[in-house]
Amino acid sequence: MTRSNTLSIALPALVVLALIIAPLGLDPFGYTLRILCLMLLFCAMGQAWNIVGGLANQISLGHAAYFGIGAYSSTILFGSLGVSPLIGVFVGMFLAAIFALVLSLPTLRLKGHYFALATLAAGEVARVVANSWTSLTGGPVGISVPYRPDAGFWALQFQTVLPNYYLFLGAMILVSLVFWLVQTSAFGYRLRAIKENETAAEVIGVNTYRVKLHASILSAVLTAMLGTLYAQFQFFFDPDTIFGVATISVKMALIVILGGAGRLYGPWVGAAVIIPLEEMANSYLGNSIAGLSQFAYGVLLIVVILLNPRGLISLFESLRDRLKGRQRA
Amino acid sequence: MSGHLLEVRNVTRRFGGLVANSDVTFTVSPGEIIGLIGPNGAGKTTLFNVLVGIYPPSSGEVIFDGKSIGGLKPHQIAKAGLTKTFQNVALFGETSVLDNVVTGGLVNRSLTDARRFAAECLERVGIGAIAQKKAGDLSFPERARVEVARALCTSPKLLLLDEVMAALTPAEMEEIIELVRSLRDEGMTFIVVEHHMKAVMKLCERLIVLNFGEMIADGTPEEIAGNRKVLDAYLGANFSTQGEGH
Ligand SMILES: Nc1ncnc2c1ncn2[C@@H]1O[C@H](COP(=O)(O)OP(=O)(O)OP(=O)(O)O)[C@@H](O)[C@H]1O
Ligand SMILES: [Mg+2]
């Protein structure tokens, strides 16, 4: 037991160390570094989703709403009023919290598929609003973050990809830390109780509605923060990508479920598999078949849930246990 | 003040056209161990579910510890000191036995205190040895014990036990009876649903009998054993199970 404990601390520490030194050998403007950036960002997004989707099994398919709110808030404030994204990020987080609160009133009492469908619909509503409220968002043509490399950190923009990379690494570690704190606290016990049996949880004193609400808001706030970081990294986005079902919402869920829902390192494994795989698929197939990736995500999600709902981490663990058992025998 | 811990006043619970509990009225004093008996489908579990707030009563009133609790949420009722075990066992299956019980402790304790108290509860129920096992991997009798430990960890004033002795050996039943008695001596109050009549007669000083949702008797085990209505209810139930319809 002590051995697996040291392993579960040493291995992630090694991974973080590798992530810290990895970009030193890479082209600071290069393609590989950008892929690594996206991997870290989507890992962090998965981890934010994991708080409510993994620990409490509230399968949200609408997290793109929070992501987009974060991205649009900081970008609009910066573009039209010159407010630093360092401040805009908090506005986005606040608005996402409000949206989560309002959305929770009708949806948190829904179970299973109904919750998934309702959140999916909410994400779509956000997309439609962003597309049609042209005076605020710029509409379907998208929105650009004004380029001010001279403004330095205040504008949260950098000459190379490298500072972005470390920003994303920091965000990934921060969100993972928040997840770990939740997981190991009384809050985490309550979320797991909700996941396993909501009625029993209530009967032994868990205020299931409030616990789910708090988890949803925390998850939304973190997702919005990452939305701002994404906007500052991409410099341009439109409603259909930032509020995308396949590109954001389903991808967040898929990363977690593939890696291991409710597990600290689930999103780490999930993002490390999905993002490079997606890049490879895109470079082989090209962007000519645009709808294909959406279709592929849907299929992949269903296959993963059917084949191994506990994720790759549990696969790795049972393999390890089997090897151990063999050694002992 | 009446001095009653629980007052059930004219409680009726309907499911569509079916009346699962019909105008049930009784009181419970602190320190009692009451047996709730009746044929299959009589409405015992439903009454428990109404008392802990899983279903609100269709009509009638429930007063616990001086407060009206009819219509409150289960977590509010648990906080007030009333909880139950689940007849069909509703553990957190992917979680360890210890963590199942710890979750119960969180209703009125910090995590650290809940951990300490949970370990105590496990020992009392006699399952300290399986604390680290996954609840979903246990045998049925073990799961029933975890149910008891998890409920105990909420420190209830009134604990409703729904057939926790089903599938136990006589020696194991004896252990549970001893446990309930010693907890009562420490001030806890119990309502126990159990089909095993010997165990019920041994453990309870008072029995309440339900039949087709109606309360047909309330008295000492001796009184109940000689009650015509009760004998008819049990015989009638035996006949009607063959006919399937009521
Ligand atoms: N949620 C529900 N919806 C509809 N009918 C229900 C529901 N719960 C219970 N019933 C019905 O209410 C009646 C009483 O059931 P209940 O489970 O309370 O009986 P019981 O006395 O606990 O029986 P047993 O001894 O078999 O456990 C049954 O006819 C049952 O089918
Ligand atoms: Mg029952």
Coordinates of C-alpha atoms in Angstrom, one line a residue, chain A residues 1 109 183-210 310, chain B residues 52 54 73-75 78-79 82-84 86 90-95 99-100 102-104 106-107 109 111 115 134 150-151 154:
Chain A
M1 CA 0.0 0.0 0.0
R109 CA -33.6 18.2 -9.8
Q183 CA -12.1 15.3 -3.4
T184 CA -10.5 14.9 0.0
S185 CA -12.8 17.1 2.0
A186 CA -16.3 16.6 3.5
F187 CA -17.6 18.2 0.3
G188 CA -16.0 15.4 -1.7
Y189 CA -17.6 12.7 0.5
R190 CA -21.0 14.3 -0.1
L191 CA -20.5 14.5 -3.9
R192 CA -19.5 10.8 -4.0
A193 CA -22.6 9.9 -1.9
I194 CA -24.8 11.8 -4.5
K195 CA -23.1 9.9 -7.3
E196 CA -23.8 6.5 -5.7
N197 CA -27.2 6.9 -4.2
E198 CA -29.0 10.3 -4.0
T199 CA -31.9 9.1 -1.8
A200 CA -29.6 7.3 0.7
A201 CA -27.4 10.4 0.7
E202 CA -30.4 12.6 1.7
V203 CA -31.6 10.2 4.4
I204 CA -28.2 10.3 6.1
G205 CA -28.2 14.1 6.0
V206 CA -26.7 15.3 2.8
N207 CA -28.4 18.4 1.4
T208 CA -28.1 17.0 -2.2
Y209 CA -29.4 20.1 -3.9
R210 CA -27.1 22.5 -2.2
R310 CA -14.2 3.6 -15.2
Chain B
V52 CA -37.7 10.2 7.1
I54 CA -38.5 10.4 1.2
K73 CA -36.5 17.2 3.2
P74 CA -34.8 14.0 4.3
H75 CA -31.5 15.8 5.1
A78 CA -31.7 13.5 9.5
K79 CA -30.2 16.6 11.0
L82 CA -34.3 10.8 12.6
T83 CA -32.9 8.4 10.0
K84 CA -33.4 4.8 8.7
F86 CA -32.8 0.7 3.7
A90 CA -28.7 1.5 -0.5
L91 CA -25.0 1.7 0.2
F92 CA -22.5 3.8 -1.7
G93 CA -21.2 0.7 -3.5
E94 CA -18.0 2.0 -5.1
T95 CA -16.9 3.4 -1.8
D99 CA -16.2 6.0 3.9
N100 CA -19.8 4.9 3.7
V102 CA -18.0 8.5 7.5
T103 CA -20.5 10.2 5.2
G104 CA -23.2 9.6 7.8
L106 CA -20.7 14.4 8.4
V107 CA -24.3 15.4 9.2
R109 CA -19.4 16.6 12.6
L111 CA -14.5 15.3 8.6
R115 CA -13.7 9.6 10.7
K134 CA -15.6 -1.9 -1.1
R150 CA -23.9 4.4 8.6
A151 CA -27.2 5.3 10.2
T154 CA -25.5 10.3 12.2

